[in-house]
Amino acid sequence: MTAVAMAALAGPVANPVDDLRRMLALHFMVNAFRAGTIVAVLAALVGWLMVLRRQSFAGHTLAVVSFPGAAAAIWLGVSATAGYFTGSILAALVIALVPRSASGRPRSQESAVIGTVQAFALACGALFVSLYGGFLDSITGLLFGSFLGVSDGQVLALGGVAVLVLGVLAVIGRPLLFATVDGGVAAARGVPVRALSIAFLVLLGCTAAEVSQVTGALLVFALLVMPSAAAQQVTARPVAGLVLSVVFGLVVVWASLSVAFWSPWPVGFWVSTFGFALYVGAAGGRAALARRGRIAAGDGRVTDRWGSATPPVAGTVGA
Amino acid sequence: MTTGGFFLFAHPFLESAFVAGTAIALAAGLVGSVVVLRGQVFAGDALSHVAFTGALAALAFGVDLRLGLYGGCVAFALLLALLGRRTAADDTVIGSVFAWVLGLGALFLSVFTTSASGTGGDGTAGVNVLFGSILGLTGGQALVDAVVALGVVAGILAIARPLLFASLDPAVAAARGVPVRTLSTVFFVLLGLTAGVATQAVGALLLLGLLAAPAGAAQRLTARPLRALWLSAAIAVGSMWAGLIIAYGAPGVPPSFGILGVATAVYVGTFARSAVARRRMEGRRGSAPAGPGGSVTEVARAR
């Protein structure tokens, strides 16, 4: 069902409480909120680490790669959910094969590999779609999401995978943060940096697959990058940053679902617009504070309890 | 090959595809080589998505698709050049901006498909922008594309030497009086034009492969920047031709898949080649992390 049809069915905004009740009386909207909440929490937590590790390009590629996975699954007559995860996890392993440089900055060769993986996977998606023959509507569904068509079973599957990913993340979180912040020292202390990096890529792949089932392969980034990037503009502390990132993610998803319900424009547009507005607001506020001298020069660095710091995060490089 | 080759040109649409495709591949190969050298593949990724939004914005507002395509790409390229001036091409900034631009693309797609349904505004246009329609180019379109692509080629060749210098070592280049900033801006504009023109051939989502795969392969084969530039162009053109022939021979295969399949296969081949070479050299000089096919940057910096 399109947003246009819903808006016509539901009528204009009058009384907020009444509107909310009318919106949540529809089962598909309840499911959209459930799925959106699960996905927002997961994407915010994993995305925070992704932004810190400067693996946005890899994250975007893993998200996009879920599209051919789903297209292949539909072509073969398997469940699309399985296709999403297979595509993303396979791509995560391919990207993990290419070593990262010790300083944490991707080599030019690595980005060429990621770009090629992405484009080739998308080409495969085009091939599967062409082999399956004529489901042009589903292409846009796969790429731009079907927020409003989430079934009960899918919500359950999303929840299960989210718990699994967050469980693994909770176990490897501390050493992963250490390895991210200072790979050299972590390696010297005996932290398995490379294994952690591969594990994180697989988790990122699962997350991307999960998010893309809701937002579509192309708009995953809106939930993966924007809330975490905004949170890292506000605070440099890991725990506060993670919490803030989750809060931002939830605000973005809930606000865009509610607005999209009453507007003829697609959910994906609202998600990315609210996310971007948050990010611009956070970056702008930070710049304004920095100009007044209320933030010390080194404040943009994430410091861990071992006392080392990462390279500066977004927006602080030139400072 | 010869009879098959001539047979291909019996179809006017294939002739157009070859004319436009060759010029586009040449431009993408040359520009891509510099993109990979500078480690800015993510910027290319962002541009490819902006191409989608630009094209769909043009469709939604009912103007010529190319206007939106080139306008969007060049404007975003200039924005990237500006951002890159202040911060060192930050992934997060680029990612946030282009995720939003993509959201706009989703909006334009929905506006276009719901409002313009009487004028053929179904999902096909969006899908063509995303995955390319090189076999659907008319003679006139192909000519325009070829001219734009050759313009990019001329531009990149004109600034190739100082651009490679500035890309490999911006500090030293600036000290030597090379106008690093201007070169970077010009380069981004050329990248934007390439993204625009390549979108029509292989589609917005796949042009990244035409930028990254031939260039990545070329840089694994040679450590010399200029040679890598030419090799990358040659691989791109070769992939384009082979892909078009595959698409012609196997009708179920979209041409974009053929083109990218060949380019990716060449890239994978270079990895296999250096894996073999590494095994051969391992006994002689221990375990070198980069291997004999290490990136141009490393070799150039080691000198």
PDB file of N, CA and C in Angstrom, chain A residues 42 158-168 210:
ATOM      1  N   LEU A  42      19.886  -1.444  16.199  1.00  0.00           N
ATOM      2  CA  LEU A  42      21.010  -2.220  15.678  1.00  0.00           C
ATOM      3  C   LEU A  42      21.929  -1.341  14.819  1.00  0.00           C
ATOM      4  N   LEU A 158      13.866 -10.350  12.244  1.00  0.00           N
ATOM      5  CA  LEU A 158      14.705  -9.164  12.459  1.00  0.00           C
ATOM      6  C   LEU A 158      15.156  -9.106  13.915  1.00  0.00           C
ATOM      7  N   GLY A 159      14.200  -9.359  14.826  1.00  0.00           N
ATOM      8  CA  GLY A 159      14.525  -9.320  16.248  1.00  0.00           C
ATOM      9  C   GLY A 159      15.559 -10.367  16.611  1.00  0.00           C
ATOM     10  N   GLY A 160      15.371 -11.584  16.108  1.00  0.00           N
ATOM     11  CA  GLY A 160      16.300 -12.663  16.420  1.00  0.00           C
ATOM     12  C   GLY A 160      17.717 -12.344  15.976  1.00  0.00           C
ATOM     13  N   VAL A 161      17.853 -11.898  14.718  1.00  0.00           N
ATOM     14  CA  VAL A 161      19.193 -11.593  14.206  1.00  0.00           C
ATOM     15  C   VAL A 161      19.797 -10.416  14.962  1.00  0.00           C
ATOM     16  N   ALA A 162      18.963  -9.429  15.287  1.00  0.00           N
ATOM     17  CA  ALA A 162      19.479  -8.266  16.013  1.00  0.00           C
ATOM     18  C   ALA A 162      20.043  -8.691  17.361  1.00  0.00           C
ATOM     19  N   VAL A 163      19.324  -9.563  18.073  1.00  0.00           N
ATOM     20  CA  VAL A 163      19.805 -10.040  19.374  1.00  0.00           C
ATOM     21  C   VAL A 163      21.135 -10.767  19.207  1.00  0.00           C
ATOM     22  N   LEU A 164      21.205 -11.596  18.170  1.00  0.00           N
ATOM     23  CA  LEU A 164      22.434 -12.352  17.904  1.00  0.00           C
ATOM     24  C   LEU A 164      23.609 -11.407  17.654  1.00  0.00           C
ATOM     25  N   VAL A 165      23.401 -10.436  16.744  1.00  0.00           N
ATOM     26  CA  VAL A 165      24.488  -9.514  16.386  1.00  0.00           C
ATOM     27  C   VAL A 165      24.920  -8.714  17.605  1.00  0.00           C
ATOM     28  N   LEU A 166      23.941  -8.208  18.360  1.00  0.00           N
ATOM     29  CA  LEU A 166      24.292  -7.388  19.516  1.00  0.00           C
ATOM     30  C   LEU A 166      24.966  -8.236  20.592  1.00  0.00           C
ATOM     31  N   GLY A 167      24.573  -9.515  20.693  1.00  0.00           N
ATOM     32  CA  GLY A 167      25.231 -10.404  21.652  1.00  0.00           C
ATOM     33  C   GLY A 167      26.706 -10.569  21.317  1.00  0.00           C
ATOM     34  N   VAL A 168      26.993 -10.859  20.056  1.00  0.00           N
ATOM     35  CA  VAL A 168      28.389 -11.012  19.641  1.00  0.00           C
ATOM     36  C   VAL A 168      29.140  -9.707  19.853  1.00  0.00           C
ATOM     37  N   GLU A 210      20.034  -6.683   7.423  1.00  0.00           N
ATOM     38  CA  GLU A 210      18.841  -6.508   8.247  1.00  0.00           C
ATOM     39  C   GLU A 210      18.165  -5.163   7.942  1.00  0.00           C
TER      40      GLU A 210
END
